[in-house]
XYZ file of C-alpha atoms in Angstrom:
577
model
C -5.079 -38.082 37.489
C -5.889 -36.682 34.052
C -9.296 -38.356 34.109
C -10.000 -36.871 37.547
C -9.127 -33.361 36.366
C -11.273 -33.815 33.268
C -14.170 -34.998 35.413
C -13.881 -31.997 37.754
C -13.713 -29.555 34.845
C -16.739 -31.116 33.172
C -18.731 -30.922 36.403
C -17.772 -27.260 36.805
C -18.821 -26.523 33.218
C -22.172 -28.218 33.775
C -22.787 -26.172 36.912
C -21.822 -22.944 35.164
C -24.097 -23.814 32.260
C -26.932 -24.567 34.702
C -26.417 -21.262 36.520
C -26.209 -19.396 33.200
C -29.455 -20.905 31.919
C -31.365 -20.063 35.087
C -29.860 -16.558 35.195
C -31.032 -15.912 31.636
C -34.475 -17.190 32.541
C -34.597 -14.923 35.584
C -33.478 -11.899 33.556
C -35.990 -12.668 30.832
C -38.738 -13.049 33.420
C -37.810 -9.806 35.193
C -37.589 -7.849 31.896
C -41.149 -8.871 31.103
C -42.346 -7.760 34.535
C -42.814 -11.342 35.777
C -41.504 -10.753 39.288
C -42.866 -12.838 42.134
C -45.824 -12.996 42.252
C -45.853 -13.490 38.514
C -49.365 -12.284 37.737
C -50.440 -9.465 40.015
C -53.560 -8.610 38.068
C -54.576 -12.217 37.371
C -54.189 -14.264 40.590
C -55.829 -17.267 38.976
C -52.759 -17.654 36.762
C -50.305 -17.369 39.633
C -50.702 -21.042 40.419
C -48.247 -21.963 37.641
C -44.702 -21.793 39.060
C -42.320 -19.554 37.129
C -39.680 -22.276 36.959
C -42.115 -24.692 35.283
C -43.309 -22.104 32.787
C -39.775 -20.957 31.902
C -38.568 -24.557 31.662
C -41.224 -25.224 29.021
C -39.883 -22.370 26.897
C -37.365 -23.088 24.190
C -33.934 -21.506 24.540
C -34.434 -19.278 21.482
C -37.716 -17.969 22.923
C -36.009 -16.460 25.969
C -35.406 -12.712 25.689
C -31.815 -11.566 25.536
C -30.676 -9.391 28.451
C -29.546 -5.806 27.731
C -25.832 -5.449 27.006
C -23.666 -2.357 27.403
C -21.418 -3.327 24.500
C -22.204 -5.033 21.203
C -20.971 -8.564 20.778
C -19.361 -10.170 17.743
C -16.804 -7.446 17.004
C -13.368 -8.745 16.043
C -11.465 -5.646 17.212
C -12.739 -2.973 19.571
C -11.646 0.619 19.952
C -8.290 -0.068 21.628
C -7.367 -3.365 19.932
C -5.720 -3.450 16.541
C -5.478 -5.827 13.588
C -2.127 -6.504 11.945
C -0.450 -3.551 10.251
C -1.119 -4.887 6.761
C -4.809 -5.416 7.473
C -5.069 -2.053 9.255
C -3.585 -0.204 6.257
C -5.992 -1.909 3.836
C -8.951 -1.148 6.119
C -7.812 2.460 6.483
C -7.695 2.800 2.686
C -11.241 1.408 2.542
C -12.453 4.085 4.967
C -10.699 6.693 2.818
C -12.481 5.479 -0.318
C -15.852 5.569 1.424
C -15.466 9.145 2.651
C -14.763 10.351 -0.910
C -18.468 10.385 -1.721
C -19.263 13.339 0.536
C -15.901 15.026 -0.124
C -16.688 15.160 -3.852
C -20.447 15.642 -3.796
C -20.565 18.811 -1.690
C -18.011 20.778 -3.798
C -19.703 19.452 -6.959
C -22.943 21.009 -5.715
C -21.597 24.297 -4.347
C -18.555 25.340 -6.384
C -20.412 25.889 -9.710
C -22.998 28.019 -7.861
C -20.132 30.107 -6.510
C -18.776 30.698 -10.019
C -15.886 28.257 -9.765
C -14.562 26.134 -12.623
C -13.347 22.511 -12.737
C -9.910 23.472 -11.376
C -11.509 25.333 -8.462
C -13.675 22.303 -7.693
C -10.663 19.982 -7.717
C -8.800 22.298 -5.358
C -11.769 22.501 -2.963
C -12.007 18.686 -2.948
C -8.287 18.464 -2.143
C -8.646 21.040 0.620
C -11.653 19.266 2.146
C -9.818 15.926 2.209
C -6.715 17.535 3.704
C -8.674 19.229 6.506
C -10.744 16.064 7.051
C -7.520 14.151 7.641
C -6.276 16.732 10.152
C -9.605 16.953 12.007
C -9.940 13.170 12.140
C -6.449 12.770 13.570
C -7.088 15.426 16.223
C -10.464 13.931 17.190
C -9.108 10.388 17.556
C -6.091 11.572 19.544
C -7.459 14.323 21.780
C -11.237 14.492 21.293
C -13.618 11.666 22.095
C -10.918 9.211 20.934
C -13.657 7.243 19.166
C -12.942 5.805 15.683
C -14.804 8.552 13.830
C -13.973 10.498 10.669
C -14.761 14.236 10.773
C -15.794 15.068 7.200
C -17.920 17.511 5.228
C -21.478 18.206 6.376
C -24.633 18.786 4.321
C -26.056 20.765 7.252
C -24.094 23.794 6.047
C -25.509 23.748 2.508
C -28.496 26.017 3.276
C -26.513 28.900 4.878
C -23.765 28.533 2.253
C -26.309 28.869 -0.575
C -27.733 31.888 1.237
C -24.271 33.479 1.168
C -23.899 32.602 -2.511
C -27.196 34.387 -3.282
C -26.210 37.500 -1.332
C -26.800 40.454 -3.730
C -23.392 41.956 -2.987
C -21.745 38.767 -4.247
C -24.206 37.685 -6.926
C -23.753 40.942 -8.842
C -20.031 40.274 -9.461
C -19.771 39.589 -13.193
C -16.412 37.796 -13.342
C -16.958 34.154 -12.304
C -13.526 33.570 -10.794
C -13.668 36.790 -8.793
C -17.145 35.897 -7.562
C -15.884 32.466 -6.522
C -12.994 33.946 -4.546
C -15.113 36.580 -2.820
C -17.857 34.052 -1.974
C -15.310 31.635 -0.558
C -13.890 34.389 1.646
C -17.375 35.229 2.934
C -18.007 31.547 3.752
C -14.642 31.373 5.525
C -15.483 34.367 7.701
C -18.869 32.938 8.665
C -17.317 29.572 9.571
C -14.577 31.160 11.668
C -17.028 33.190 13.746
C -19.644 30.442 14.132
C -17.040 27.854 15.160
C -16.842 29.671 18.497
C -20.205 28.140 19.466
C -18.881 24.582 19.513
C -15.564 25.641 21.021
C -17.302 27.422 23.911
C -19.977 24.742 24.454
C -17.349 22.031 24.354
C -14.462 23.325 26.445
C -16.721 25.022 29.001
C -18.487 21.658 29.552
C -21.848 23.354 28.885
C -22.778 20.700 26.342
C -21.873 18.040 28.881
C -24.274 19.634 31.350
C -26.992 19.720 28.682
C -26.398 16.069 27.841
C -27.296 15.072 31.403
C -30.923 15.647 30.378
C -30.573 12.943 27.727
C -31.844 9.485 28.623
C -31.570 6.246 26.631
C -35.217 6.744 25.657
C -34.498 10.266 24.417
C -31.444 9.100 22.480
C -33.320 6.393 20.554
C -34.817 8.748 17.918
C -31.748 11.005 17.812
C -29.233 8.264 17.043
C -31.685 6.400 14.806
C -32.379 9.513 12.733
C -28.657 10.168 12.290
C -28.808 7.177 9.948
C -32.449 6.853 8.871
C -32.785 10.592 8.237
C -30.345 10.300 5.331
C -32.690 8.162 3.242
C -32.643 10.752 0.435
C -28.989 9.912 -0.228
C -29.743 6.210 -0.614
C -32.057 4.632 -3.160
C -33.330 7.931 -4.660
C -29.747 8.481 -5.859
C -29.454 4.866 -7.037
C -32.538 5.503 -9.157
C -30.621 8.072 -11.187
C -28.497 5.263 -12.645
C -30.129 1.933 -11.799
C -27.895 -0.150 -14.068
C -24.892 0.771 -11.886
C -26.413 1.450 -8.472
C -28.569 -1.673 -8.154
C -25.800 -4.175 -9.054
C -23.561 -2.329 -6.599
C -26.119 -2.705 -3.795
C -26.774 -6.392 -4.505
C -23.071 -7.216 -4.836
C -22.120 -5.399 -1.637
C -24.858 -7.115 0.409
C -23.910 -10.497 -1.063
C -20.200 -10.111 -0.280
C -20.537 -8.524 3.154
C -23.363 -10.712 4.478
C -24.086 -13.891 2.534
C -20.473 -14.685 1.610
C -18.788 -13.216 4.675
C -17.662 -16.635 5.904
C -15.624 -17.284 2.752
C -11.994 -17.209 3.831
C -8.627 -17.066 2.141
C -5.931 -18.588 4.356
C -8.280 -18.374 7.343
C -8.925 -14.679 6.675
C -12.501 -13.393 5.996
C -11.485 -11.279 3.032
C -15.007 -10.726 1.659
C -16.368 -9.478 4.965
C -13.398 -7.201 5.654
C -13.006 -5.662 2.204
C -16.453 -5.927 0.638
C -16.476 -2.165 -0.047
C -13.182 -2.214 -1.943
C -14.042 -5.355 -3.899
C -17.533 -4.151 -4.805
C -16.342 -0.709 -5.899
C -13.502 -2.178 -7.977
C -15.774 -4.632 -9.824
C -18.646 -2.215 -10.451
C -16.246 0.608 -11.377
C -14.776 -1.588 -14.114
C -18.301 -2.507 -15.238
C -19.304 1.184 -15.313
C -16.185 2.068 -17.296
C -17.031 -0.622 -19.856
C -20.502 0.866 -20.254
C -18.987 4.331 -20.651
C -16.330 3.249 -23.157
C -18.830 1.276 -25.241
C -20.922 4.397 -25.823
C -23.951 3.282 -23.802
C -24.603 6.817 -22.556
C -23.624 8.650 -25.721
C -27.146 9.843 -26.530
C -28.605 10.026 -23.028
C -29.512 13.154 -21.061
C -26.876 15.246 -19.313
C -28.179 14.217 -15.869
C -27.853 10.528 -16.750
C -24.306 11.027 -18.026
C -23.274 12.844 -14.864
C -24.571 10.011 -12.666
C -23.478 7.057 -14.811
C -20.338 7.909 -16.772
C -16.900 7.473 -15.224
C -15.349 10.378 -17.143
C -17.638 13.245 -16.107
C -16.058 14.260 -12.812
C -13.424 16.462 -14.550
C -11.163 16.053 -11.532
C -8.160 14.147 -12.911
C -7.250 16.640 -15.633
C -8.144 19.644 -13.463
C -6.164 18.718 -10.356
C -2.532 19.689 -9.836
C 0.056 16.943 -9.507
C 1.259 18.257 -6.153
C -0.541 20.918 -4.154
C -0.404 21.461 -0.396
C -3.474 23.285 0.951
C -2.622 26.054 3.405
C -4.554 28.547 5.571
C -6.005 31.618 3.839
C -5.136 30.192 0.395
C -8.168 32.015 -1.063
C -7.195 35.311 0.572
C -8.247 37.023 3.820
C -11.763 36.106 5.034
C -14.526 38.681 5.043
C -16.946 38.952 7.945
C -20.665 39.706 7.990
C -23.060 39.452 10.933
C -25.906 38.138 8.751
C -23.726 35.402 7.267
C -22.358 34.413 10.665
C -25.796 34.180 12.338
C -27.099 31.995 9.517
C -24.060 29.729 9.753
C -24.537 29.324 13.515
C -27.709 27.334 12.844
C -25.693 24.808 10.858
C -23.136 24.635 13.691
C -25.914 23.764 16.159
C -27.234 21.093 13.783
C -23.718 19.699 13.328
C -23.309 19.558 17.104
C -26.528 17.559 17.579
C -25.822 15.211 14.675
C -22.311 14.585 15.981
C -23.661 13.825 19.460
C -25.839 11.059 18.060
C -23.047 9.843 15.781
C -20.564 9.647 18.673
C -22.972 7.451 20.625
C -23.464 5.187 17.598
C -19.708 4.948 17.046
C -19.168 4.009 20.695
C -21.503 1.011 20.374
C -20.057 -0.128 17.034
C -16.550 0.140 18.513
C -17.634 -1.945 21.535
C -16.987 0.967 23.913
C -19.123 2.364 26.703
C -21.358 5.387 25.966
C -19.137 8.493 26.064
C -19.687 10.320 29.377
C -20.605 14.034 29.260
C -17.007 15.115 29.918
C -15.719 13.149 26.906
C -18.633 14.265 24.737
C -17.898 17.919 25.527
C -14.210 17.378 24.815
C -15.081 15.946 21.409
C -17.436 18.823 20.594
C -14.713 21.288 21.558
C -12.267 19.668 19.134
C -14.951 19.599 16.465
C -15.222 23.354 16.965
C -11.478 23.558 16.311
C -12.154 21.529 13.167
C -14.736 24.094 12.038
C -12.153 26.803 12.637
C -9.757 24.910 10.337
C -12.550 24.612 7.745
C -12.819 28.373 7.798
C -9.080 29.051 7.736
C -8.308 26.627 4.881
C -11.503 27.305 2.917
C -13.311 23.974 2.444
C -16.528 25.710 1.380
C -18.546 23.975 4.114
C -18.363 22.889 7.733
C -17.682 19.436 9.126
C -19.375 16.774 11.221
C -18.966 13.083 12.047
C -19.099 10.901 8.926
C -22.125 8.589 9.318
C -21.156 6.245 6.474
C -17.798 5.500 8.050
C -19.491 4.667 11.352
C -21.631 2.161 9.474
C -18.474 0.618 8.024
C -17.314 -0.168 11.572
C -20.322 -2.448 11.895
C -20.008 -3.935 8.422
C -16.377 -4.964 8.930
C -16.838 -5.668 12.671
C -13.649 -3.697 13.320
C -13.870 -0.629 15.554
C -10.146 -0.029 15.874
C -9.014 3.550 16.432
C -5.740 2.875 14.613
C -7.568 2.024 11.375
C -9.270 5.439 11.339
C -5.980 7.202 12.050
C -4.380 5.394 9.110
C -7.343 6.500 6.999
C -6.634 10.106 8.039
C -3.071 9.618 6.799
C -4.405 8.500 3.395
C -6.589 11.616 3.207
C -3.666 13.936 3.830
C -1.348 12.028 1.481
C -3.723 11.836 -1.500
C -4.904 15.427 -1.043
C -1.320 16.585 -1.559
C -0.808 14.289 -4.580
C -3.781 15.796 -6.375
C -3.867 13.698 -9.556
C -3.748 10.384 -7.698
C -6.455 11.461 -5.269
C -8.602 12.725 -8.144
C -8.465 9.265 -9.740
C -10.320 7.723 -6.797
C -12.541 10.776 -6.412
C -13.909 10.232 -9.941
C -15.928 7.167 -8.831
C -19.609 7.774 -9.789
C -21.592 8.924 -6.773
C -24.313 6.370 -7.544
C -21.954 3.642 -6.341
C -21.497 5.387 -3.008
C -25.281 5.744 -2.655
C -25.628 1.963 -2.922
C -23.205 1.496 -0.032
C -24.970 4.213 1.965
C -28.167 2.126 1.915
C -26.395 -0.387 4.149
C -24.191 1.943 6.191
C -26.936 4.395 7.137
C -29.145 1.427 8.003
C -26.489 0.140 10.414
C -26.385 3.457 12.263
C -30.170 3.696 12.373
C -30.363 0.211 13.871
C -27.803 1.156 16.540
C -30.130 3.959 17.612
C -33.023 1.534 17.887
C -30.844 -0.790 19.985
C -30.981 1.751 22.828
C -34.594 0.678 23.364
C -33.326 -2.445 25.141
C -32.424 -0.286 28.154
C -35.924 1.206 28.374
C -39.399 -0.103 29.073
C -41.042 -0.312 25.669
C -44.139 -1.858 27.241
C -44.901 1.601 28.635
C -47.395 3.738 26.723
C -45.308 6.782 27.666
C -42.229 5.279 26.004
C -44.173 4.272 22.896
C -45.584 7.785 22.585
C -42.219 9.542 22.921
C -40.310 7.252 20.557
C -43.093 7.082 17.975
C -43.833 10.806 17.841
C -40.135 11.754 17.846
C -39.279 9.391 15.003
C -42.297 10.388 12.938
C -41.870 14.153 13.338
C -38.096 13.788 12.906
C -38.733 12.419 9.418
C -41.941 14.264 8.521
C -40.975 17.860 9.373
C -37.652 17.884 7.446
C -39.437 16.225 4.505
C -41.964 19.084 4.521
C -39.156 21.660 4.512
C -37.406 19.797 1.678
C -40.498 19.551 -0.543
C -41.460 23.159 0.127
C -37.963 24.318 -0.832
C -37.941 22.246 -4.018
C -41.292 23.665 -5.178
C -40.939 27.289 -4.054
C -37.119 27.544 -4.433
C -36.927 28.905 -0.895
C -37.627 27.514 2.563
C -40.898 27.884 4.520
C -39.224 30.635 6.553
C -39.049 33.455 4.030
C -38.900 36.823 5.786
C -36.781 39.904 5.183
C -34.336 38.750 7.865
C -32.090 36.389 5.937
C -30.255 35.112 9.013
C -33.582 34.176 10.649
C -34.661 32.295 7.527
C -31.388 30.364 7.481
C -31.728 29.531 11.156
C -35.257 28.120 10.920
C -34.797 26.369 7.579
C -31.499 24.773 8.627
C -32.597 23.568 12.063
C -35.888 22.045 10.918
C -34.356 20.435 7.837
C -32.250 18.148 10.045
C -34.004 14.913 11.180
C -31.722 14.314 14.212
C -32.173 17.894 15.371
C -35.961 17.746 15.142
C -35.884 14.325 16.796
C -33.777 15.629 19.677
C -35.982 18.678 20.239
C -39.171 16.598 20.344
C -37.748 13.628 22.268
C -35.856 15.572 24.949
C -38.718 18.003 25.581
C -41.286 15.201 25.901
C -38.967 12.959 27.908
C -38.205 15.686 30.459
C -41.734 17.092 30.813
C -44.102 14.133 30.507
C -44.679 12.209 33.775
C -40.990 12.439 34.673
C -41.307 11.774 38.410
C -42.361 8.133 38.100
C -40.668 7.300 34.807
C -36.964 7.006 35.688
C -36.893 3.249 35.231
C -38.944 3.389 32.030
C -36.511 5.957 30.596
C -33.516 3.701 31.307
C -31.917 6.066 33.807
C -30.766 3.360 36.282
C -28.646 1.830 33.518
C -27.540 5.256 32.219
C -26.496 6.635 35.628
C -23.003 5.142 35.785
C -22.117 6.604 32.385
C -22.932 10.160 33.433
C -19.485 10.670 34.984
C -16.041 9.713 33.718
C -15.254 7.660 36.824
C -18.705 6.102 36.992
C -17.479 3.066 35.055
C -13.942 1.686 35.157
C -13.997 0.966 31.415
C -14.186 4.679 30.579
C -10.557 5.121 31.525
C -9.549 2.364 29.124
C -11.438 3.851 26.190
C -11.284 7.622 26.670
C -8.088 8.492 28.547
C -5.928 10.991 26.654
C -2.596 9.795 25.224
C 0.874 10.911 26.297
C -0.296 11.028 29.931
C -2.157 14.287 29.235
C -4.812 13.474 31.827
C -2.395 14.791 34.441
C -2.917 18.290 33.036
C -6.584 17.848 32.028
C -8.135 15.640 34.723
C -11.594 14.318 33.772
C -14.582 15.372 35.828
């Protein structure tokens, strides 16, 4: 009897394998346009049967069919590793987000007139608000495993506020810092209304219906690839630390990822923590041995482990609270300039949400969910203004890349990471210890993480017809201009010390310089305009719209309910559309 059952099972497996092979061959043939008849334009070649030609092909030569969700992930958005592993992974995400949380205040606070203690307090505040915003986004927003951290998009309007004559003429540094922070708070509070309105009114969801997979390729790709300036150019400031960090991280996370301890892939899961720990010790040895004693100030800042001035400046216990810098001040010019950064943050977050969905093995977020997430991000900007983080917030790209590196897209891991942010921001000295890691080490990790996100954007091309000249034109021009135009604005600003837009209307200058300094924003403008105006009538299939159609409504795909339904049965009160 056992032999009979085994025989039946084997026969079934053979038949399934046979069907699977021929299905793959059919899909591969259809993707290449080889429908029957196979060669419309060359009838002399149609004599060769498709089955014979496909049978002669090797298995690895057959194209892979498009897939809604990435394969190979250990845990998806709604599955969770063990509590011990989840806590360690959450701590790893916390460590990775420290780079941006420290770098932005390090850049802005001295320009505002703040001292080392002010910088430490701004870092604590940013981490505290990042933890709150991340928890709210994962619970009630898109529910994707994304961290909502500080954004560089707000640097241009913030510097414009810092240079405002009414603030720059204040002679006392601490007073100037306080008054500048209040002005930034007021601008953030007013401009946050844009995302709140666009999100909760579903206007952004309506706008997103004009996005196709073809139009999203450059947007999502540039969310990662557009950050190239924060990669190897930063490593070059301290090669002896940055390059070993990059090589070690790639070796542990990729070449040695199959090394296991008690059947657990420890190097693949915790390559960031292990790499940072080893290189941090190495950097401290170089610092303690006096290697950088006679080097330039810039080299010491990027290489030494004792130049952050955060540990001694931070309070042992300090709970950030709203309006801790005093009541915000409001100015129309400041608010209009800040609105440009809010628009850029919205577009960058849209691309980042779509990348996070793929790396968490979820379906693309439908417009309703995307609008809900943007609305909560607007609430996050409001918190940035109330608490005084000195900048706005957006989706952390590096942490999205870490989802792919660890192959774990669990929502719980990100929520645990948010808990670490809140906890260590209150215990200031302990948080400052980790925040003193040289930024060059983070830049080495960014080279991999930003590359992951860029590749996810390129993966959307599988749903489009890239044998179409129209598709090649739109993707190529959008990617090129998305990199080239912001690079022009950056180089112009570095040489002239002001952006290409330099009129008497400061808010207009901020708007133009901010929007066109963002690669994803430029990519979206070019791609969406071309995709919706160039031979649209006959290009639906080339754009990938037949595949995209079922993800344009919440109920269009049954998996959406599994991934994006609100907790605590809140969908009864806020039914999805």
